[in-house]
JSON list of C-alpha atoms in Angstrom, two decimals:
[
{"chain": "H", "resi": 1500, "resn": "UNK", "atom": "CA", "xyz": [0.00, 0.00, 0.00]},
{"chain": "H", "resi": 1501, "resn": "UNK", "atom": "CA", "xyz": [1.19, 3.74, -0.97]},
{"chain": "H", "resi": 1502, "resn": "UNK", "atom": "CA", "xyz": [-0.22, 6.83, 0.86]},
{"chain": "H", "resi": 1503, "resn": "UNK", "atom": "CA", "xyz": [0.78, 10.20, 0.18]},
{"chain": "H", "resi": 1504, "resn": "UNK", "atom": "CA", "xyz": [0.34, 13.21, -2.45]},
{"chain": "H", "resi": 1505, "resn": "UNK", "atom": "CA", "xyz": [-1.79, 12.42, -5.08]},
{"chain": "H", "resi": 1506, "resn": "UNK", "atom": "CA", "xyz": [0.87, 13.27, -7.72]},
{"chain": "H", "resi": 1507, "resn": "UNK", "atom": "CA", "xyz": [3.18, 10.53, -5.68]},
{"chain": "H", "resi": 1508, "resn": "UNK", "atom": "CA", "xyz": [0.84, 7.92, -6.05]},
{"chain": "H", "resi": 1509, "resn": "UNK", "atom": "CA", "xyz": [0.38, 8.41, -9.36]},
{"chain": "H", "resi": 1510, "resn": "UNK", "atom": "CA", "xyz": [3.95, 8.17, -10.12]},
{"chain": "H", "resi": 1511, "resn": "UNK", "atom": "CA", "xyz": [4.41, 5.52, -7.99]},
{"chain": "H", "resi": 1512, "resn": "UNK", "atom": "CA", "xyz": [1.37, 3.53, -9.69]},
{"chain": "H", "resi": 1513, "resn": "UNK", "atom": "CA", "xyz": [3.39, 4.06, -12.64]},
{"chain": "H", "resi": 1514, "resn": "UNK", "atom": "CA", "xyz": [6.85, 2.54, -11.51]},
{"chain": "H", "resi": 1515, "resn": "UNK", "atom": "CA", "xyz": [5.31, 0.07, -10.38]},
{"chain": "H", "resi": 1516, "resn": "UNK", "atom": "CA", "xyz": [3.45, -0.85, -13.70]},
{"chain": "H", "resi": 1517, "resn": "UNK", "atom": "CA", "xyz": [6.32, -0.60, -15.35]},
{"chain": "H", "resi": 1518, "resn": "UNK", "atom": "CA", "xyz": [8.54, -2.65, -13.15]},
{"chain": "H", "resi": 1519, "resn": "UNK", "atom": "CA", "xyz": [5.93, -5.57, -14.03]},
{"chain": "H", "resi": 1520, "resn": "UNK", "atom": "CA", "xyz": [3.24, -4.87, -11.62]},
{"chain": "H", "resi": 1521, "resn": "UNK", "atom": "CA", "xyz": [-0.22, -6.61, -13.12]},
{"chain": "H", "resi": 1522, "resn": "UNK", "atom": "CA", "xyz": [-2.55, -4.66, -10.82]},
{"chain": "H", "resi": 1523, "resn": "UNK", "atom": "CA", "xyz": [-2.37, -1.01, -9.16]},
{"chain": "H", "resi": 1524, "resn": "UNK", "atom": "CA", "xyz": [-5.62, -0.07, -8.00]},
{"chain": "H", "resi": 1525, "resn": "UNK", "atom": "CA", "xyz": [-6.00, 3.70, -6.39]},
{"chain": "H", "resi": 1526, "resn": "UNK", "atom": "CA", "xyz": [-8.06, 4.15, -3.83]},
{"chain": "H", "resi": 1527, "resn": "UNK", "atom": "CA", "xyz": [-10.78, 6.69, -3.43]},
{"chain": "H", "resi": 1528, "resn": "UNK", "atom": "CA", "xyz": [-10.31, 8.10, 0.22]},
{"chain": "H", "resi": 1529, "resn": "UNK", "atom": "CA", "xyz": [-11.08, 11.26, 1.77]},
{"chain": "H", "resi": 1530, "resn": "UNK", "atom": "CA", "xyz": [-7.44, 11.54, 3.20]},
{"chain": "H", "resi": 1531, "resn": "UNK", "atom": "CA", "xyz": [-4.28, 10.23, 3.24]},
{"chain": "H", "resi": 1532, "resn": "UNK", "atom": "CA", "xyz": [-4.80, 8.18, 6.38]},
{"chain": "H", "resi": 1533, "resn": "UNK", "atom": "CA", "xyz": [-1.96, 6.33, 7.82]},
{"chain": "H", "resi": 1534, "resn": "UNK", "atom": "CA", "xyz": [0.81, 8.63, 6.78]},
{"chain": "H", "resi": 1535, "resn": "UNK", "atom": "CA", "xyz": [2.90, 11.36, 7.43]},
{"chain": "H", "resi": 1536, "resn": "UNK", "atom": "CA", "xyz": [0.56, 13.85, 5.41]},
{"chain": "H", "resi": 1537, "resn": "UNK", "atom": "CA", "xyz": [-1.33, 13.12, 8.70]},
{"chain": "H", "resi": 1538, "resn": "UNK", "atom": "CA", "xyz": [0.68, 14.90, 11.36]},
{"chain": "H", "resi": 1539, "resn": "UNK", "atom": "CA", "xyz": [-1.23, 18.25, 11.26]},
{"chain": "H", "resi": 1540, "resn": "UNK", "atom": "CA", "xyz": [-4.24, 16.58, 12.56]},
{"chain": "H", "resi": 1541, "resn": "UNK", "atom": "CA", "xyz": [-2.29, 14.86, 15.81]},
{"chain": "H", "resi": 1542, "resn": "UNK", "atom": "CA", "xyz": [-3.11, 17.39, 18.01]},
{"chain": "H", "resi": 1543, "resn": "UNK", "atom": "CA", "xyz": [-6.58, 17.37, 17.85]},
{"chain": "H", "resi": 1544, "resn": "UNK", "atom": "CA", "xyz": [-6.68, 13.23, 18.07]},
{"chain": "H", "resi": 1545, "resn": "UNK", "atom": "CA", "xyz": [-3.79, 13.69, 20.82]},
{"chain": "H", "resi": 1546, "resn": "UNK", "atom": "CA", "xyz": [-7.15, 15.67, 22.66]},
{"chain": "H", "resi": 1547, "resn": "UNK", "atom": "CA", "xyz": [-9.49, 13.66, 21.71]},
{"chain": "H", "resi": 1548, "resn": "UNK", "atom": "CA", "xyz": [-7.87, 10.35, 22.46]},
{"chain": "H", "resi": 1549, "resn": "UNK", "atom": "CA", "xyz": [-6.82, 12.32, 26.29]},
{"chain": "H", "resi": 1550, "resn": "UNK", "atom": "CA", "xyz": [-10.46, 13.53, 26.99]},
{"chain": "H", "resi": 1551, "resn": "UNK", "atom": "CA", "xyz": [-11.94, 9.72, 25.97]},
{"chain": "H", "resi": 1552, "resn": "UNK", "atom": "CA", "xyz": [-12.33, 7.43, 28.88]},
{"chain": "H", "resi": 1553, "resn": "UNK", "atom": "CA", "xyz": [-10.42, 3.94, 28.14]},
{"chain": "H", "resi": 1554, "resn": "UNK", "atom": "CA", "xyz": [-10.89, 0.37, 29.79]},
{"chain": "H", "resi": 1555, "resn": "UNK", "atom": "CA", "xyz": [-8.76, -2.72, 29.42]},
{"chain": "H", "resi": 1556, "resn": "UNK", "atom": "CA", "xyz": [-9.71, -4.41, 26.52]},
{"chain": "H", "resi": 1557, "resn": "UNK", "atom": "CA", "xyz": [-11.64, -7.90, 27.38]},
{"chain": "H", "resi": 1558, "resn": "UNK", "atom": "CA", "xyz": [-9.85, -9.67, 24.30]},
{"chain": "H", "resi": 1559, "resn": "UNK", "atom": "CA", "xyz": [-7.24, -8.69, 22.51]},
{"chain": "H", "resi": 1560, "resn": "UNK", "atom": "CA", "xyz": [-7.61, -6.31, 20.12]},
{"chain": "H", "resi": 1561, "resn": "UNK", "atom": "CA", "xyz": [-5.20, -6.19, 17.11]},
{"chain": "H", "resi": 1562, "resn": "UNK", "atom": "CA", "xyz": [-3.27, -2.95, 16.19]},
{"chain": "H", "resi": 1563, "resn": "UNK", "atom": "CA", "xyz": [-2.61, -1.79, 12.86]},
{"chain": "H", "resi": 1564, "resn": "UNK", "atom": "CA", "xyz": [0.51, 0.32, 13.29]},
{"chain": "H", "resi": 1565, "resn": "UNK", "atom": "CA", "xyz": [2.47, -3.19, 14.76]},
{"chain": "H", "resi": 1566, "resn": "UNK", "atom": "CA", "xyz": [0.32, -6.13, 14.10]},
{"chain": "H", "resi": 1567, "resn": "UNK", "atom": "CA", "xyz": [0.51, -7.10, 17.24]},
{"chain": "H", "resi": 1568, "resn": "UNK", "atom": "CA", "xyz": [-2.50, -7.70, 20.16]},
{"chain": "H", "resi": 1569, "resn": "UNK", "atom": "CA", "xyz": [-3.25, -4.95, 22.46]},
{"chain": "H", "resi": 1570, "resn": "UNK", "atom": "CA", "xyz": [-4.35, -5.67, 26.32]},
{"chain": "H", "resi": 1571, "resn": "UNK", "atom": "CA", "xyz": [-3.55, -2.63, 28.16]},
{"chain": "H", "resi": 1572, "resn": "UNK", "atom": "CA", "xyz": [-5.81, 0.65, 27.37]},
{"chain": "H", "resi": 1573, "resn": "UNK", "atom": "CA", "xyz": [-2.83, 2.95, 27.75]},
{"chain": "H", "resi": 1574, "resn": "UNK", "atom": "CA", "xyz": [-0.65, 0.94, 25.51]},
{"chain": "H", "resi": 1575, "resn": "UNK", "atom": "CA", "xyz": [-4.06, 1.48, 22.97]},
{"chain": "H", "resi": 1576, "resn": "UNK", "atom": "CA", "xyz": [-3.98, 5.34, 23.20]},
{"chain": "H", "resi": 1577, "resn": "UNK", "atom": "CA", "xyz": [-0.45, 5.23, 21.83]},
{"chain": "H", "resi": 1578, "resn": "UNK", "atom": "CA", "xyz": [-1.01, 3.34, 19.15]},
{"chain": "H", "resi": 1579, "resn": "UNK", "atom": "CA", "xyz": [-4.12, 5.17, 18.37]},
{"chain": "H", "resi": 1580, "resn": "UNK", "atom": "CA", "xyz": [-2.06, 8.29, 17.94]},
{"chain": "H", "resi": 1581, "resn": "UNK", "atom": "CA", "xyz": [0.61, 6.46, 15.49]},
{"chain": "H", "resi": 1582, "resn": "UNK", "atom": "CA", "xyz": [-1.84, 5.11, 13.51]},
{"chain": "H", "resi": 1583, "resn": "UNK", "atom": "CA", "xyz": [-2.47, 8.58, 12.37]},
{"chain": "H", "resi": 1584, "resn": "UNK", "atom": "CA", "xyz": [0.71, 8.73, 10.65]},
{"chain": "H", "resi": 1585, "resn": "UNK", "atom": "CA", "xyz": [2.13, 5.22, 10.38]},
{"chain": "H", "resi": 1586, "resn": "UNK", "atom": "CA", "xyz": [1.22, 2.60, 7.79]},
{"chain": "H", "resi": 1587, "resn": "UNK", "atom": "CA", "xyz": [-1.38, -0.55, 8.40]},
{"chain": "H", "resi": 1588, "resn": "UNK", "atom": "CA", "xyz": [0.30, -3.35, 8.83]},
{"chain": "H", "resi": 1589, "resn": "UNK", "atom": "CA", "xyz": [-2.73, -5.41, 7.41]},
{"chain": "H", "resi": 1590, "resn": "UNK", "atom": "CA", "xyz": [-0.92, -8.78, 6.21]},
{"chain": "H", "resi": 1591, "resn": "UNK", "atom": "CA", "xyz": [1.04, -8.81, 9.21]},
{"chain": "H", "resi": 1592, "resn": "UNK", "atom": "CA", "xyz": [-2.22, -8.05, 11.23]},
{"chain": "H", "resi": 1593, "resn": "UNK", "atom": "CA", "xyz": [-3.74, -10.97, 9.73]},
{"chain": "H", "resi": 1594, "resn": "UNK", "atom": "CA", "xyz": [-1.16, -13.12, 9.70]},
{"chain": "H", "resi": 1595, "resn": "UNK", "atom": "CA", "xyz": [-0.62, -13.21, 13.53]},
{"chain": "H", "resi": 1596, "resn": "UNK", "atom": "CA", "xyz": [-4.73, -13.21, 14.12]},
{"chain": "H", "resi": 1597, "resn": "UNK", "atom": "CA", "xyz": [-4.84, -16.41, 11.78]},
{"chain": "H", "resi": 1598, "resn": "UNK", "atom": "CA", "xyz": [-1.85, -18.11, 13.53]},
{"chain": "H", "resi": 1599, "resn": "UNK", "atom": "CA", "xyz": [-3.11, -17.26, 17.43]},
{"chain": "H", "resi": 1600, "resn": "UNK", "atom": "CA", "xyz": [-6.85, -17.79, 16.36]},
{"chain": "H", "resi": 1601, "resn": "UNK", "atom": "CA", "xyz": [-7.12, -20.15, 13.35]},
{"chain": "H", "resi": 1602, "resn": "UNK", "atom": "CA", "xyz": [-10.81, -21.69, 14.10]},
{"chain": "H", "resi": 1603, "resn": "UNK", "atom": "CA", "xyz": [-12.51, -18.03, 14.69]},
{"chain": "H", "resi": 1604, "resn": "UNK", "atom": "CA", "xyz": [-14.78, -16.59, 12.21]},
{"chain": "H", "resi": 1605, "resn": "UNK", "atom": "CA", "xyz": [-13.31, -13.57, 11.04]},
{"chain": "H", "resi": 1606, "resn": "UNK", "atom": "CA", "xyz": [-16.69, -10.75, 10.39]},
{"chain": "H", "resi": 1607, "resn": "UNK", "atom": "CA", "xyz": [-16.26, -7.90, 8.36]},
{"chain": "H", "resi": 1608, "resn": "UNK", "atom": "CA", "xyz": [-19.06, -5.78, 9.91]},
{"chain": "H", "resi": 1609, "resn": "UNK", "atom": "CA", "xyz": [-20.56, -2.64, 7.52]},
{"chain": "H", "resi": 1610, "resn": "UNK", "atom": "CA", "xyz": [-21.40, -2.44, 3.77]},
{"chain": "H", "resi": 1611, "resn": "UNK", "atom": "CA", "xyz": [-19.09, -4.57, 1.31]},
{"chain": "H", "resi": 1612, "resn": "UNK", "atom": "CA", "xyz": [-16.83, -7.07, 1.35]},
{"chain": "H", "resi": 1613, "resn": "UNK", "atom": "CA", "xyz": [-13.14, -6.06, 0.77]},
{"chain": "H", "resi": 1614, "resn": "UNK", "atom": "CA", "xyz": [-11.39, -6.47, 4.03]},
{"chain": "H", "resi": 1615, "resn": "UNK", "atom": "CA", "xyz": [-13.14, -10.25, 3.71]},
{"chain": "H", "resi": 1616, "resn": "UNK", "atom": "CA", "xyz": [-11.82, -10.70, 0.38]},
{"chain": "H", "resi": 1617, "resn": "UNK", "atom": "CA", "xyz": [-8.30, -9.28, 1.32]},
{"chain": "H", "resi": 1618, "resn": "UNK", "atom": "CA", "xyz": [-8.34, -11.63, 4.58]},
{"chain": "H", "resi": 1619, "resn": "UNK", "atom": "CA", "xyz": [-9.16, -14.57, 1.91]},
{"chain": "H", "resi": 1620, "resn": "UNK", "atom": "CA", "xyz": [-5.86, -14.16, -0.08]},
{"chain": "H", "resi": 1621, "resn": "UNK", "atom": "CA", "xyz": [-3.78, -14.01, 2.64]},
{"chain": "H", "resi": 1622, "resn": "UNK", "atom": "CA", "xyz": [-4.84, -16.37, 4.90]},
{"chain": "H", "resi": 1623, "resn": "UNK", "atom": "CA", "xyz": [-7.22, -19.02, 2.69]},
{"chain": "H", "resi": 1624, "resn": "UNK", "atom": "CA", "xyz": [-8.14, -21.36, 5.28]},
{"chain": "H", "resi": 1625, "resn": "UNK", "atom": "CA", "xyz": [-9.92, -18.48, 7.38]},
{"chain": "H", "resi": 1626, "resn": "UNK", "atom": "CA", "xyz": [-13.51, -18.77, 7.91]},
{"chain": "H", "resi": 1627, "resn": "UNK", "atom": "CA", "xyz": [-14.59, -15.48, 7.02]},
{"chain": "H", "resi": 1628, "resn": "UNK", "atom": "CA", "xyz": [-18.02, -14.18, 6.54]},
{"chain": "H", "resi": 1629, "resn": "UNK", "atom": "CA", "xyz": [-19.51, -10.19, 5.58]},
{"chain": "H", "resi": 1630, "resn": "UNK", "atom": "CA", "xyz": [-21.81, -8.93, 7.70]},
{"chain": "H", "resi": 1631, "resn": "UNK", "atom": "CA", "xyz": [-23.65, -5.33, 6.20]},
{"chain": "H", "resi": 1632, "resn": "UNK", "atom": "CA", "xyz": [-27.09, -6.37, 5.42]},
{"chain": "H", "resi": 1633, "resn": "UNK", "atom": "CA", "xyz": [-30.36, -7.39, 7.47]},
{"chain": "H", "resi": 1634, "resn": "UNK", "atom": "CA", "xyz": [-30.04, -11.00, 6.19]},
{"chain": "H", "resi": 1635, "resn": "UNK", "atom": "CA", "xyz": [-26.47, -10.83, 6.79]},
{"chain": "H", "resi": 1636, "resn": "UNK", "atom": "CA", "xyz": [-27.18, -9.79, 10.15]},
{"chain": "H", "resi": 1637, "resn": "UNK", "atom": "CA", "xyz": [-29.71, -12.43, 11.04]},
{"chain": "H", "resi": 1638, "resn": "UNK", "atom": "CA", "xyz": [-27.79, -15.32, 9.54]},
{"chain": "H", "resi": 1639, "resn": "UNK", "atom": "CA", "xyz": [-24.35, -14.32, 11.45]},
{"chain": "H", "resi": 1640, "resn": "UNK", "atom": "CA", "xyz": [-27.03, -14.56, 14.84]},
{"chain": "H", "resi": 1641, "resn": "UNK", "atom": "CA", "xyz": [-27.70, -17.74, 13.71]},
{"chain": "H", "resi": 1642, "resn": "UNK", "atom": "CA", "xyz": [-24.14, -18.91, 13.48]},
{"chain": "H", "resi": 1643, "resn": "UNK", "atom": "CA", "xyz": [-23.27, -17.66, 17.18]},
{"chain": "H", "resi": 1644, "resn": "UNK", "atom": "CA", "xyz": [-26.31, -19.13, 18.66]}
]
């Protein structure tokens, strides 16, 4: 994945093509999330994340900026704050959820199915399911009860 100036992801869409790339897909996003584009907006998350009220997470929850689970809520507001500006470490993410977790069902809750696909390719023997409609909705209850 490539975040940054639009110009620089163009060009680098275009490297990559012609270093024998098959596929470069650019993504249409309302920011450039997850890099260091970001940093003028860390302030107002560093406030935000300070005034919000966090627990211990029950489970472990998986961070995108190291791939790694989180258990303690003040290790969780750090790594909110560097996901601002640090890439998503999504393979890696999945990797290490497939390999601690391999039986789960892996849910990709809201409208669409990418993250479900993307989990697919990386780690086929998942049982993954999207979950964004009524029926979708109804049949995941019917899984878990």
């Amino acid at each position: 994945m490539i975040s940054g100036e639009e110009a620089g992801v163009d060009r680098a869409m275009a490297l990559a093509k012609e270093a024998g790339v098959k596929r470069a897909i650019k993504l249409n996003v309302s920011g450039a999330f997850h890099s260091a584009l970001m940093e003028t907006a860390l302030d107002g998350l560093s406030e935000a994340v300070a005034n919000t009220t966090f627990s211990n997470p029950k489970f472990p929850v998986y961070a995108n900026v190291n791939a790694e689970p989180v258990t303690l809520a003040i290790r969780a507001r750090q790594l909110l704050l560097q996901q601002l500006t640090r890439p998503v470490r999504w393979s890696d993410e999945i990797t290490a959820m497939a390999a601690r977790v391999p039986d789960a069902l892996y849910v990709e809750m809201g409208p669409g199915s990418v993250l479900t696909g993307l989990v697919k390719k990386i780690a086929p023997s998942l049982k993954t399911m999207s979950c964004g409609t009524v029926a979708e909705v109804n049949h995941l209850l019917e899984k878990a009860a």
